[in-house]
Tab-separated table of C-alpha atoms and ligand atoms in Angstrom:
chain	number	residue	atom	x	y	z
A	1	ALA	CA	-33.354	-3.085	-19.164
A	2	LYS	CA	-29.776	-2.029	-19.364
A	3	GLU	CA	-29.593	-3.527	-23.119
A	4	GLN	CA	-32.145	-1.491	-24.385
A	5	GLY	CA	-29.802	1.469	-23.065
A	6	ARG	CA	-26.965	0.142	-24.445
A	7	ASN	CA	-29.336	0.232	-28.041
A	8	ASN	CA	-30.888	3.908	-27.116
A	9	PHE	CA	-27.623	5.127	-26.631
A	10	GLN	CA	-27.878	7.407	-29.782
A	11	PHE	CA	-30.955	8.859	-29.135
A	12	TYR	CA	-30.854	10.178	-26.061
A	13	SER	CA	-28.572	14.224	-26.084
A	14	ALA	CA	-24.618	13.796	-25.378
A	15	SER	CA	-24.786	15.247	-21.953
A	16	TYR	CA	-27.344	13.121	-20.580
A	17	ASN	CA	-25.726	10.173	-21.298
A	18	LEU	CA	-22.251	11.499	-19.486
A	19	ALA	CA	-24.453	12.412	-16.626
A	20	THR	CA	-26.220	8.440	-16.645
A	21	PHE	CA	-23.185	6.916	-16.518
A	22	GLU	CA	-21.403	9.142	-14.435
A	23	HIS	CA	-23.980	8.514	-11.945
A	24	LEU	CA	-23.924	4.600	-12.179
A	25	SER	CA	-19.790	3.937	-13.056
A	26	LEU	CA	-17.982	3.295	-9.938
A	27	GLU	CA	-15.508	5.354	-12.320
A	28	GLY	CA	-17.328	7.949	-11.993
A	29	ARG	CA	-17.485	7.720	-8.563
A	30	LEU	CA	-14.367	7.679	-8.149
A	31	ARG	CA	-13.725	10.438	-10.069
A	32	ARG	CA	-15.635	12.467	-8.265
A	33	ALA	CA	-14.238	11.290	-4.966
A	34	LEU	CA	-10.803	12.646	-5.514
A	35	ALA	CA	-12.446	15.298	-6.637
A	36	ASN	CA	-14.406	16.083	-3.257
A	37	ASP	CA	-12.053	14.934	-1.282
A	38	GLU	CA	-13.292	11.304	-0.451
A	39	PHE	CA	-10.475	9.901	0.381
A	40	GLU	CA	-8.560	9.161	3.698
A	41	LEU	CA	-5.670	7.441	4.797
A	42	HIS	CA	-5.234	5.147	8.077
A	43	TYR	CA	-2.755	4.424	8.967
A	44	GLN	CA	-1.523	1.235	11.085
A	45	PRO	CA	1.718	0.563	13.316
A	46	GLN	CA	5.197	-2.017	12.182
A	47	VAL	CA	6.771	-2.640	14.958
A	48	ARG	CA	10.321	-4.163	16.097
A	49	ALA	CA	10.057	-7.695	16.761
A	50	GLU	CA	12.487	-7.343	18.890
A	51	THR	CA	11.232	-4.271	21.277
A	52	GLY	CA	7.248	-4.088	20.248
A	53	GLU	CA	8.495	-0.376	19.324
A	54	ILE	CA	6.721	1.168	17.168
A	55	VAL	CA	9.104	1.863	13.718
A	56	GLY	CA	6.992	2.265	11.017
A	57	LEU	CA	3.344	3.530	9.757
A	58	GLU	CA	1.199	1.802	6.489
A	59	ALA	CA	-1.087	3.937	4.822
A	60	LEU	CA	-3.864	2.360	3.656
A	61	LEU	CA	-6.832	4.392	1.482
A	62	ARG	CA	-10.005	4.639	2.819
A	63	TRP	CA	-12.716	5.851	0.460
A	64	ASN	CA	-15.871	7.814	2.327
A	65	ASP	CA	-18.404	7.880	-0.098
A	66	PRO	CA	-21.096	9.541	1.360
A	67	VAL	CA	-23.543	6.923	0.548
A	68	GLU	CA	-22.391	3.891	0.547
A	69	GLY	CA	-19.693	4.730	3.748
A	70	LEU	CA	-16.361	3.261	4.626
A	71	ILE	CA	-15.108	1.008	1.077
A	72	SER	CA	-12.529	-0.903	1.606
A	73	PRO	CA	-9.459	-1.025	-0.555
A	74	ASP	CA	-9.703	-4.132	-2.266
A	75	GLN	CA	-13.311	-3.361	-3.669
A	76	PHE	CA	-12.021	-0.427	-5.555
A	77	ILE	CA	-8.251	-0.727	-6.067
A	78	PRO	CA	-8.819	-2.644	-9.379
A	79	ILE	CA	-11.192	-0.095	-11.114
A	80	ALA	CA	-8.422	2.781	-10.018
A	81	GLU	CA	-6.025	0.700	-11.899
A	82	ASN	CA	-8.035	-0.415	-15.119
A	83	SER	CA	-9.452	3.298	-15.411
A	84	GLY	CA	-5.432	5.079	-15.042
A	85	LEU	CA	-7.604	6.746	-11.829
A	86	ILE	CA	-4.849	5.183	-9.639
A	87	VAL	CA	-2.245	7.490	-10.755
A	88	PRO	CA	-3.602	10.847	-9.300
A	89	ILE	CA	-5.261	8.797	-6.513
A	90	GLY	CA	-1.339	7.287	-5.926
A	91	GLU	CA	0.326	10.684	-5.898
A	92	TRP	CA	-2.499	11.953	-3.631
A	93	VAL	CA	-1.591	9.062	-1.154
A	94	LEU	CA	1.526	9.514	-1.557
A	95	ARG	CA	1.716	13.156	-0.642
A	96	GLN	CA	-1.174	12.784	2.507
A	97	ALA	CA	1.173	10.259	4.140
A	98	CYS	CA	4.223	12.299	3.461
A	99	ARG	CA	3.016	15.081	4.855
A	100	GLN	CA	1.133	13.471	7.379
A	101	ILE	CA	4.235	11.939	8.728
A	102	SER	CA	6.257	15.031	8.426
A	103	ALA	CA	3.675	17.134	10.599
A	104	TRP	CA	3.999	14.668	13.181
A	105	GLN	CA	7.523	14.733	13.288
A	106	ALA	CA	7.813	18.498	13.469
A	107	ALA	CA	5.402	17.919	16.879
A	108	GLY	CA	7.745	16.014	18.050
A	109	LEU	CA	5.792	12.667	17.944
A	110	SER	CA	8.232	9.459	18.301
A	111	ARG	CA	9.613	9.385	14.458
A	112	VAL	CA	8.318	6.611	12.354
A	113	SER	CA	8.403	5.966	8.667
A	114	VAL	CA	5.527	5.814	6.283
A	115	SER	CA	5.142	2.896	4.097
A	116	VAL	CA	3.447	3.838	0.634
A	117	ASN	CA	1.611	0.813	-1.337
A	118	VAL	CA	2.803	1.432	-4.975
A	119	SER	CA	0.626	-0.085	-8.305
A	120	ALA	CA	2.039	-1.212	-10.734
A	121	ILE	CA	0.489	1.053	-13.452
A	122	GLN	CA	2.683	4.429	-11.374
A	123	LEU	CA	5.012	2.587	-11.839
A	124	GLN	CA	5.559	2.242	-15.550
A	125	ARG	CA	5.065	5.902	-15.380
A	126	GLN	CA	8.369	7.592	-15.904
A	127	GLU	CA	7.562	10.654	-13.852
A	128	CYS	CA	6.797	8.425	-10.977
A	129	ALA	CA	10.250	8.706	-9.272
A	130	THR	CA	10.046	12.428	-10.031
A	131	LYS	CA	6.706	12.599	-8.482
A	132	VAL	CA	8.505	11.040	-5.467
A	133	ASP	CA	10.962	13.213	-5.036
A	134	GLN	CA	8.657	16.241	-5.524
A	135	VAL	CA	6.691	15.285	-3.087
A	136	LEU	CA	9.744	14.514	-0.470
A	137	ASN	CA	10.776	18.291	-1.088
A	138	GLU	CA	7.563	19.477	-0.758
A	139	THR	CA	6.933	18.364	2.411
A	140	GLY	CA	10.145	18.134	3.980
A	141	LEU	CA	10.396	14.256	4.858
A	142	ASP	CA	13.224	12.765	5.069
A	143	PRO	CA	13.840	10.199	2.217
A	144	ARG	CA	14.673	7.222	5.200
A	145	TYR	CA	11.191	7.897	6.437
A	146	LEU	CA	9.394	7.038	3.562
A	147	GLU	CA	9.005	3.175	2.126
A	148	LEU	CA	7.492	2.598	-0.984
A	149	GLU	CA	5.263	-1.426	-0.974
A	150	ILE	CA	5.784	-2.611	-4.499
A	151	THR	CA	4.047	-6.341	-5.301
A	152	GLU	CA	6.626	-8.668	-7.120
A	153	THR	CA	4.228	-9.248	-9.500
A	154	ALA	CA	4.476	-5.358	-9.937
A	155	LEU	CA	8.214	-4.906	-10.301
A	156	MET	CA	8.510	-7.403	-12.667
A	157	LYS	CA	6.383	-5.828	-15.340
A	158	VAL	CA	8.329	-2.841	-14.988
A	159	LYS	CA	10.756	-1.232	-17.544
A	160	PRO	CA	14.559	-1.380	-16.537
A	161	GLU	CA	14.304	2.480	-17.138
A	162	VAL	CA	11.948	2.507	-13.860
A	163	ILE	CA	14.114	-0.230	-12.361
A	164	ASP	CA	17.471	2.473	-12.441
A	165	GLN	CA	14.749	5.005	-11.073
A	166	LEU	CA	14.101	2.495	-7.962
A	167	GLY	CA	17.252	2.121	-7.600
A	168	ALA	CA	18.160	6.422	-7.713
A	169	MET	CA	15.369	6.590	-5.337
A	170	GLN	CA	17.185	3.503	-3.026
A	171	ARG	CA	20.719	5.318	-2.500
A	172	LYS	CA	18.511	8.605	-0.955
A	173	GLY	CA	17.580	6.760	1.337
A	174	VAL	CA	13.837	5.273	0.353
A	175	ILE	CA	13.202	1.945	1.252
A	176	ILE	CA	11.722	-0.450	-1.544
A	177	SER	CA	10.003	-3.576	-0.115
A	178	LEU	CA	8.449	-6.384	-1.797
A	179	ASP	CA	4.782	-6.115	-0.893
A	180	ASP	CA	2.629	-9.598	-0.427
A	181	PHE	CA	6.541	-11.436	-0.974
A	182	GLY	CA	5.801	-15.247	-1.646
A	183	THR	CA	2.398	-15.166	-3.598
A	184	GLY	CA	3.699	-14.050	-6.745
A	185	TYR	CA	6.202	-16.061	-9.064
A	186	SER	CA	9.225	-13.958	-9.242
A	187	SER	CA	12.469	-15.644	-9.156
A	188	LEU	CA	14.433	-15.707	-6.807
A	189	SER	CA	17.738	-14.416	-9.144
A	190	LEU	CA	15.413	-11.016	-8.737
A	191	LEU	CA	15.925	-10.459	-5.129
A	192	GLN	CA	19.500	-9.957	-6.170
A	193	GLU	CA	19.383	-7.694	-9.418
A	194	LEU	CA	16.297	-5.337	-8.774
A	195	PRO	CA	17.039	-2.539	-6.097
A	196	ILE	CA	15.129	-3.961	-3.040
A	197	GLY	CA	15.542	-3.463	0.814
A	198	LYS	CA	13.172	-5.381	2.542
A	199	LEU	CA	10.868	-8.008	1.851
A	200	LYS	CA	7.286	-8.398	3.076
A	201	ILE	CA	5.337	-11.489	4.213
A	202	ASP	CA	2.203	-11.705	3.045
A	203	LYS	CA	-0.823	-12.518	5.799
A	204	SER	CA	-2.111	-15.853	4.063
A	205	PHE	CA	1.826	-17.161	5.125
A	206	VAL	CA	1.886	-15.607	8.838
A	207	ARG	CA	-2.217	-16.646	9.110
A	208	ASP	CA	-1.349	-20.559	8.557
A	209	MET	CA	2.095	-21.198	9.617
A	210	LEU	CA	1.497	-22.092	13.125
A	211	THR	CA	-1.146	-25.427	11.933
A	212	ASP	CA	0.788	-26.087	8.345
A	213	PRO	CA	4.725	-26.749	8.456
A	214	LYS	CA	4.329	-25.900	4.675
A	215	ASP	CA	3.244	-22.162	5.827
A	216	ALA	CA	5.666	-22.471	8.899
A	217	ALA	CA	8.788	-23.836	6.320
A	218	ILE	CA	7.724	-20.938	3.904
A	219	VAL	CA	7.530	-18.129	6.031
A	220	SER	CA	11.228	-19.663	7.271
A	221	ALA	CA	13.080	-19.962	3.887
A	222	ILE	CA	11.161	-15.953	3.638
A	223	LEU	CA	13.459	-14.899	6.432
A	224	LEU	CA	16.482	-16.906	5.421
A	225	ILE	CA	16.459	-15.782	1.623
A	226	ALA	CA	16.145	-12.450	3.587
A	227	LYS	CA	19.105	-13.040	6.211
A	228	SER	CA	21.888	-14.053	3.311
A	229	LEU	CA	20.915	-11.339	0.597
A	230	GLY	CA	21.058	-8.891	3.566
A	231	LEU	CA	17.662	-7.796	3.399
A	232	LYS	CA	15.235	-5.978	5.881
A	233	SER	CA	11.960	-8.374	6.720
A	234	ALA	CA	8.652	-7.764	7.886
A	235	ALA	CA	5.689	-10.154	8.008
A	236	GLU	CA	1.885	-8.299	8.085
A	237	GLY	CA	-1.142	-10.088	9.847
A	238	VAL	CA	0.461	-10.827	12.625
A	239	GLU	CA	-3.222	-11.769	14.970
A	240	THR	CA	-1.762	-13.534	18.109
A	241	LEU	CA	1.024	-13.604	20.511
A	242	GLU	CA	2.266	-16.938	19.390
A	243	GLN	CA	2.913	-15.804	15.431
A	244	ALA	CA	4.136	-12.955	16.870
A	245	THR	CA	6.827	-15.080	19.129
A	246	TRP	CA	7.550	-17.204	16.912
A	247	LEU	CA	8.406	-14.980	13.717
A	248	ALA	CA	10.471	-12.822	16.255
A	249	GLU	CA	13.023	-16.552	17.215
A	250	LYS	CA	12.951	-16.900	13.384
A	251	GLY	CA	14.529	-13.338	13.088
A	252	CYS	CA	11.540	-11.700	11.318
A	253	ASP	CA	12.956	-7.583	11.719
A	254	LYS	CA	9.255	-5.726	12.148
A	255	LEU	CA	5.215	-7.068	13.063
A	256	GLN	CA	2.487	-6.021	11.833
A	257	GLY	CA	-1.295	-6.704	12.614
A	258	TYR	CA	-4.062	-6.821	14.361
A	259	LEU	CA	-2.179	-7.806	17.744
A	260	ILE	CA	-0.633	-4.582	17.694
A	261	SER	CA	-3.577	-2.234	16.288
A	262	ARG	CA	-6.042	-2.199	13.531
A	263	PRO	CA	-5.079	0.245	11.029
A	264	LEU	CA	-6.586	3.601	12.951
A	265	PRO	CA	-7.517	7.052	11.313
A	266	ALA	CA	-5.030	9.596	11.505
A	267	ALA	CA	-6.515	11.319	15.341
A	268	GLU	CA	-6.385	8.054	16.525
A	269	MET	CA	-3.143	7.541	15.772
A	270	ALA	CA	-1.020	10.587	16.410
A	271	LYS	CA	-2.494	9.914	20.252
A	272	LEU	CA	-0.929	5.952	20.148
A	273	LEU	CA	1.987	7.994	18.986
A	274	LYS	CA	1.990	10.734	22.162
A	275	SER	CA	1.462	7.539	24.305
A	276	GLY	CA	4.961	6.324	23.377
A	277	VAL	CA	4.784	2.749	22.992
B	1	C2E	P1	-1.811	-4.880	1.633
B	1	C2E	O1	-0.743	-4.386	1.342
B	1	C2E	O2	-1.363	-6.316	1.929
B	1	C2E	O3	-2.387	-4.414	3.482
B	1	C2E	C1	-2.948	-5.739	4.024
B	1	C2E	C2	-4.359	-5.365	4.453
B	1	C2E	O4	-4.159	-6.386	5.328
B	1	C2E	C3	-4.603	-4.291	4.894
B	1	C2E	O5	-5.878	-4.061	3.741
B	1	C2E	C4	-4.513	-4.486	6.336
B	1	C2E	O6	-5.414	-3.625	7.303
B	1	C2E	C5	-4.330	-5.758	6.408
B	1	C2E	N1	-4.654	-6.606	7.821
B	1	C2E	C6	-3.797	-5.522	8.490
B	1	C2E	N2	-3.300	-6.132	9.562
B	1	C2E	C7	-4.409	-7.479	9.799
B	1	C2E	C8	-4.466	-8.587	10.649
B	1	C2E	O7	-3.711	-8.559	11.156
B	1	C2E	N3	-4.959	-9.402	9.722
B	1	C2E	C9	-5.796	-9.445	8.858
B	1	C2E	N4	-6.733	-10.604	8.347
B	1	C2E	N5	-5.571	-8.293	7.889
B	1	C2E	C10	-4.760	-7.549	8.001
B	1	C2E	P2	-7.185	-3.075	3.484
B	1	C2E	O8	-5.986	-1.882	4.617
B	1	C2E	O9	-8.411	-3.392	3.274
B	1	C2E	O10	-6.195	-3.002	2.345
B	1	C2E	C11	-6.006	-4.027	1.366
B	1	C2E	C12	-5.671	-4.061	0.109
B	1	C2E	O11	-5.332	-2.614	-0.675
B	1	C2E	C13	-3.981	-3.634	0.414
B	1	C2E	O12	-3.209	-5.204	0.924
B	1	C2E	C14	-3.128	-2.961	-0.606
B	1	C2E	O13	-3.083	-4.064	-1.735
B	1	C2E	C15	-4.306	-2.081	-1.552
B	1	C2E	N6	-4.195	-1.039	-0.847
B	1	C2E	C16	-4.507	-0.285	0.323
B	1	C2E	N7	-4.324	0.891	0.113
B	1	C2E	C17	-3.983	1.034	-0.934
B	1	C2E	C18	-2.883	2.421	-1.631
B	1	C2E	O14	-2.428	3.723	-1.278
B	1	C2E	N8	-2.739	2.060	-2.822
B	1	C2E	C19	-2.717	1.280	-3.767
B	1	C2E	N9	-1.910	0.706	-5.195
B	1	C2E	N10	-2.933	-0.313	-2.999
B	1	C2E	C20	-3.215	0.286	-1.618
B	2	CA	CA1	1.620	-3.310	1.448
B	3	CA	CA1	-0.983	-8.762	1.655
B	4	CA	CA1	-2.242	-23.170	3.484
């Protein structure tokens, strides 16, 4: 029936086709989701490994579809990236996250930083750095409380101009963090050339590091590299006390994972911050 529909394309009026397409495609639904305010951010705490104190929050995008309910980013980020919709969606995320953190700071909640995931498509746009500046000005957030999480694969793809812009942001205090570190193909020399302040160890290594000596070796090596290059380190996907202890002993600066907390809606995160953990 789908094939037939495609062949019969020219028989329908243009507006009918557009409506049908929009109704069926995920891209159309994403476009509508942005217009209808169906996105929300959940926040997951990052704690200092030594003390357990919350020092940062990662903003994680959720789509609250009126029909299907909460949809996870893995299901729609790739479509948003392919369609270019990640640019306005990413801008929404950045603004919402900065606005929220700024509001919490103004309300006297503990001062935490916010980490925002930035996709390669967003970075490739010339205006990316300008957008970040604009949002920081608009929300009054001190740049030192903003962290941009960029995957190593994304960072390898960007133009030299963008690298310069990232450098400029870093000089203002924004922290550039290499996300999913160890899963991509970056060469170690890249770490030295690119403006990076932090390595974030991917959860796939953390998951198996206490049972698989190879994963343990990779995690130890990443932490050593971070230390030798003067970079901060964080581990995601920390689910057990054993993992947390091991990572803290190896000198990992920050920990994030279900052991500490799942990502929470803003209202619940505010309560957690108020309780002063
Ligand atoms: P990520 O940046 O690597 O984020 C970490 C993911 O691990 C999150 O999944 C988080 O909920 C999950 N996680 C946290 N703690 C644990 C744990 O202890 N165990 C396990 N198994 N998982 C844990 P989530 O929220 O489903 O996000 C998936 C991915 O979607 C993110 O991976 C990120 O790449 C992407 N994403 C999320 N929000 C955004 C966004 O605003 N913009 C862009 N471009 N990508 C986003
Ligand atoms: Ca991330
Ligand atoms: Ca990851
Ligand atoms: Ca393994």
